[in-house]
CSV table of C-alpha atoms in Angstrom, one decimal:
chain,number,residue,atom,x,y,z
W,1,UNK,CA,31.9,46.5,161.2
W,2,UNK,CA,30.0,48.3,158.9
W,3,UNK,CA,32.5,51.2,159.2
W,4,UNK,CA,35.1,49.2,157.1
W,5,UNK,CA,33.0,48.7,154.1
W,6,UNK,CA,34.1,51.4,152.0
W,7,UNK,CA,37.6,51.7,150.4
W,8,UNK,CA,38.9,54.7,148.4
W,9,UNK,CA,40.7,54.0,145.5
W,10,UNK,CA,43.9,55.9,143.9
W,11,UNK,CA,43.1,59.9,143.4
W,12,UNK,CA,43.3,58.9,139.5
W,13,UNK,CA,40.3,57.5,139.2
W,14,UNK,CA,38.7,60.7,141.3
W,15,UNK,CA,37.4,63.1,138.7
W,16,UNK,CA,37.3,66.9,140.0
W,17,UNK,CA,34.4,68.9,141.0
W,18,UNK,CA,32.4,65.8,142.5
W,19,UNK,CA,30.3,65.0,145.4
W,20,UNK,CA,29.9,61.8,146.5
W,21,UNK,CA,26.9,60.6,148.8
W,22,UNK,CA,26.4,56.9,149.6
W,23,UNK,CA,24.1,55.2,151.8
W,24,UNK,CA,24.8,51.7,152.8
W,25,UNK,CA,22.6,48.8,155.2
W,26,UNK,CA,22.2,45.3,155.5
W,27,UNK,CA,19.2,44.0,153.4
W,28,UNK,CA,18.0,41.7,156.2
W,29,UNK,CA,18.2,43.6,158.9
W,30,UNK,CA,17.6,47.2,157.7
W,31,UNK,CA,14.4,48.5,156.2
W,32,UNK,CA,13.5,51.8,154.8
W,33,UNK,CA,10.5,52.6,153.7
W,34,UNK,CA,10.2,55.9,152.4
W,35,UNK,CA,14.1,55.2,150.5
W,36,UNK,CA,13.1,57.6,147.7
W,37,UNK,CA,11.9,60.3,149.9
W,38,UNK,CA,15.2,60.5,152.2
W,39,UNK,CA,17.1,60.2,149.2
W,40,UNK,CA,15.3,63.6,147.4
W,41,UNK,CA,15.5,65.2,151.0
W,42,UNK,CA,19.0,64.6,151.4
W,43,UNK,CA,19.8,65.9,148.1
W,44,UNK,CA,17.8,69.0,148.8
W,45,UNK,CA,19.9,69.7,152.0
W,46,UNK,CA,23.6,69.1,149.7
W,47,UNK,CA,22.1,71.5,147.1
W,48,UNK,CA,21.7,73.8,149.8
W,49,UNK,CA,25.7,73.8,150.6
W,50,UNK,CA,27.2,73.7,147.1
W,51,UNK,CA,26.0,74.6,143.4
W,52,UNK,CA,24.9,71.1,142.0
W,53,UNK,CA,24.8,71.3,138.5
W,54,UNK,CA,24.0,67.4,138.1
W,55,UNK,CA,23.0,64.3,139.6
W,56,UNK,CA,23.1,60.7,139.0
W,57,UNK,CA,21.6,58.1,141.2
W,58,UNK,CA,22.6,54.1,141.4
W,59,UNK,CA,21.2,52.0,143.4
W,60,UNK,CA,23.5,48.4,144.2
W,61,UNK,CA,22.8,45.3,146.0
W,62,UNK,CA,25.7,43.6,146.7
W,63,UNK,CA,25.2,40.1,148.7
W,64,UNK,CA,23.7,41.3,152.0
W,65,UNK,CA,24.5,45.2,151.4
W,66,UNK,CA,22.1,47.4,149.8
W,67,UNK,CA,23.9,50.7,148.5
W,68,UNK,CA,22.7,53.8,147.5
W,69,UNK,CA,25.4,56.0,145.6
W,70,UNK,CA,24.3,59.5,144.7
W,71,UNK,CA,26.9,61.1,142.5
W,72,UNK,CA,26.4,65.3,142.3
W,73,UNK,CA,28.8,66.8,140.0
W,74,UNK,CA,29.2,70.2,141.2
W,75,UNK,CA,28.7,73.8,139.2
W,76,UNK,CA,27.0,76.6,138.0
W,77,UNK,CA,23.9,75.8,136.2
W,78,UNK,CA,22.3,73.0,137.3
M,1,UNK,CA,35.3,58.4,138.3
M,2,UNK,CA,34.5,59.0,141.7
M,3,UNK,CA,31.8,56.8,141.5
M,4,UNK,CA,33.9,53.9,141.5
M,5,UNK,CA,36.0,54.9,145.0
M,6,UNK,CA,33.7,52.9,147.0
M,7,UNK,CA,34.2,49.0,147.7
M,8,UNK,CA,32.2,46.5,149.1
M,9,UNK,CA,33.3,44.0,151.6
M,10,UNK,CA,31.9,40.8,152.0
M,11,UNK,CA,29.0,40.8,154.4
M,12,UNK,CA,30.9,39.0,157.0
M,13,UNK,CA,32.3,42.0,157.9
M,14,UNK,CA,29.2,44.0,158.2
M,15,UNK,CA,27.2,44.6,161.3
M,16,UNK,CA,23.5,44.7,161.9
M,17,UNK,CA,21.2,47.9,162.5
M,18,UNK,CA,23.3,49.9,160.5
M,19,UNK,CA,22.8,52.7,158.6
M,20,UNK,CA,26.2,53.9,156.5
M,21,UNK,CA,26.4,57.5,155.1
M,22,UNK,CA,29.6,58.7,153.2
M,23,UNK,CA,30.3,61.5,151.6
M,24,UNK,CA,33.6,61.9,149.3
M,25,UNK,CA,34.9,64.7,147.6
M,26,UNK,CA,38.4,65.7,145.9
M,27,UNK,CA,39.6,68.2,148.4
M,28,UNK,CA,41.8,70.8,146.1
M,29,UNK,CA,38.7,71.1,143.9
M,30,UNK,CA,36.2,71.0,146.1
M,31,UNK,CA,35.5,73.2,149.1
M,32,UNK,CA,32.3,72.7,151.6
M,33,UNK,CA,32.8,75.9,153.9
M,34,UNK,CA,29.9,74.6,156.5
M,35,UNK,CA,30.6,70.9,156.7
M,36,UNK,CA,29.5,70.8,159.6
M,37,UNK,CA,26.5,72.3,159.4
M,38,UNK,CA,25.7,69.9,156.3
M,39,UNK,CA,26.5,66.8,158.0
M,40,UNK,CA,24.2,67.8,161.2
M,41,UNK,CA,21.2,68.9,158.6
M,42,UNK,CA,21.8,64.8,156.7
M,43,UNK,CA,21.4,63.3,159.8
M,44,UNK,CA,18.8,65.2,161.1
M,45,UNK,CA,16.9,64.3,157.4
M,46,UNK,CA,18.1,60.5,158.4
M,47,UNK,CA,16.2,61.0,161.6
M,48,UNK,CA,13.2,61.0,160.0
M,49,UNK,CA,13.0,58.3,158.3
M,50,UNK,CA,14.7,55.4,160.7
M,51,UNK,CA,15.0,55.6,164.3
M,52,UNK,CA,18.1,56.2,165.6
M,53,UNK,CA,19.9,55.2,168.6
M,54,UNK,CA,22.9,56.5,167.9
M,55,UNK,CA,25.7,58.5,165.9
M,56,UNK,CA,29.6,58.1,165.5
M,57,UNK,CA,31.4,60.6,162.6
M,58,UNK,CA,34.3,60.2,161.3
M,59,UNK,CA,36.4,61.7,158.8
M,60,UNK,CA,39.6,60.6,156.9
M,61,UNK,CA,41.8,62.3,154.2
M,62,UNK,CA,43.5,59.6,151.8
M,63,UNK,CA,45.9,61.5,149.8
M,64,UNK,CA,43.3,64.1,148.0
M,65,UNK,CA,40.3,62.8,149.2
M,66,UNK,CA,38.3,63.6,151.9
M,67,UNK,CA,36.1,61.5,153.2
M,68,UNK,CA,32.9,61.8,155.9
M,69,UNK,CA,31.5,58.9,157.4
M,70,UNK,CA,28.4,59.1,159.5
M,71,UNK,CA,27.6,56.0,161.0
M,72,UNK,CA,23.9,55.3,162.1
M,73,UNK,CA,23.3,53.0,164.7
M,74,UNK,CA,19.8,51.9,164.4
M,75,UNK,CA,17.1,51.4,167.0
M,76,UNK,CA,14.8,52.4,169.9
M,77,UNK,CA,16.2,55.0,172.7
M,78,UNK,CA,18.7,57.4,171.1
């Protein structure tokens, strides 16, 4: 199942005042065309909730599983 | 770093048609006062972009972080 692929690690390696977003599919199975688009849309709906004062995008494939991690650290001044 | 709180498991594991989305935050330092209404808006920006069939949410708090998983199931006739 798909909902056991993520695993939190110890609250020491969580730095504060960060919002994490991930998006994860099968590469075979799952294709999206327009991944850039939903990815600035979805942003655009987060920075509607909290203040965003930064962003950083990675994108991971990882055997089968293509992962999409956006990382939005959160303040004033963005 | 929160960016390294996620782990991948080995495809095995992972189910087809399958659209993960996480979010992950630190909950003393980090307060989202309409969650709800945030995670309703990502999906409905998700909607556009793959069809959906359907929706289970889940959330989860391991020690100080909260988690949100929105699992998309993917396909005609949701």
């Amino acid at each position: 199942m798909i909902l056991g692929i993520f695993r939190k690690k110890s609250s020491a390696q969580v730095a504060k005042n960060r919002l994490m977003m991930t998006l994860a599919y099968e590469r075979a199975s799952t294709k999206i065309e327009n991944l850039k688009e939903l990815r600035q849309e979805l942003i655009e709906v987060v920075k509607k909730y909290v203040k965003v004062k930064d962003i950083a995008i990675k994108s991971n494939t990882n055997q089968d599983i293509e992962t999409l991690e956006v990382e939005i650290i959160l303040g004033e001044g963005g």
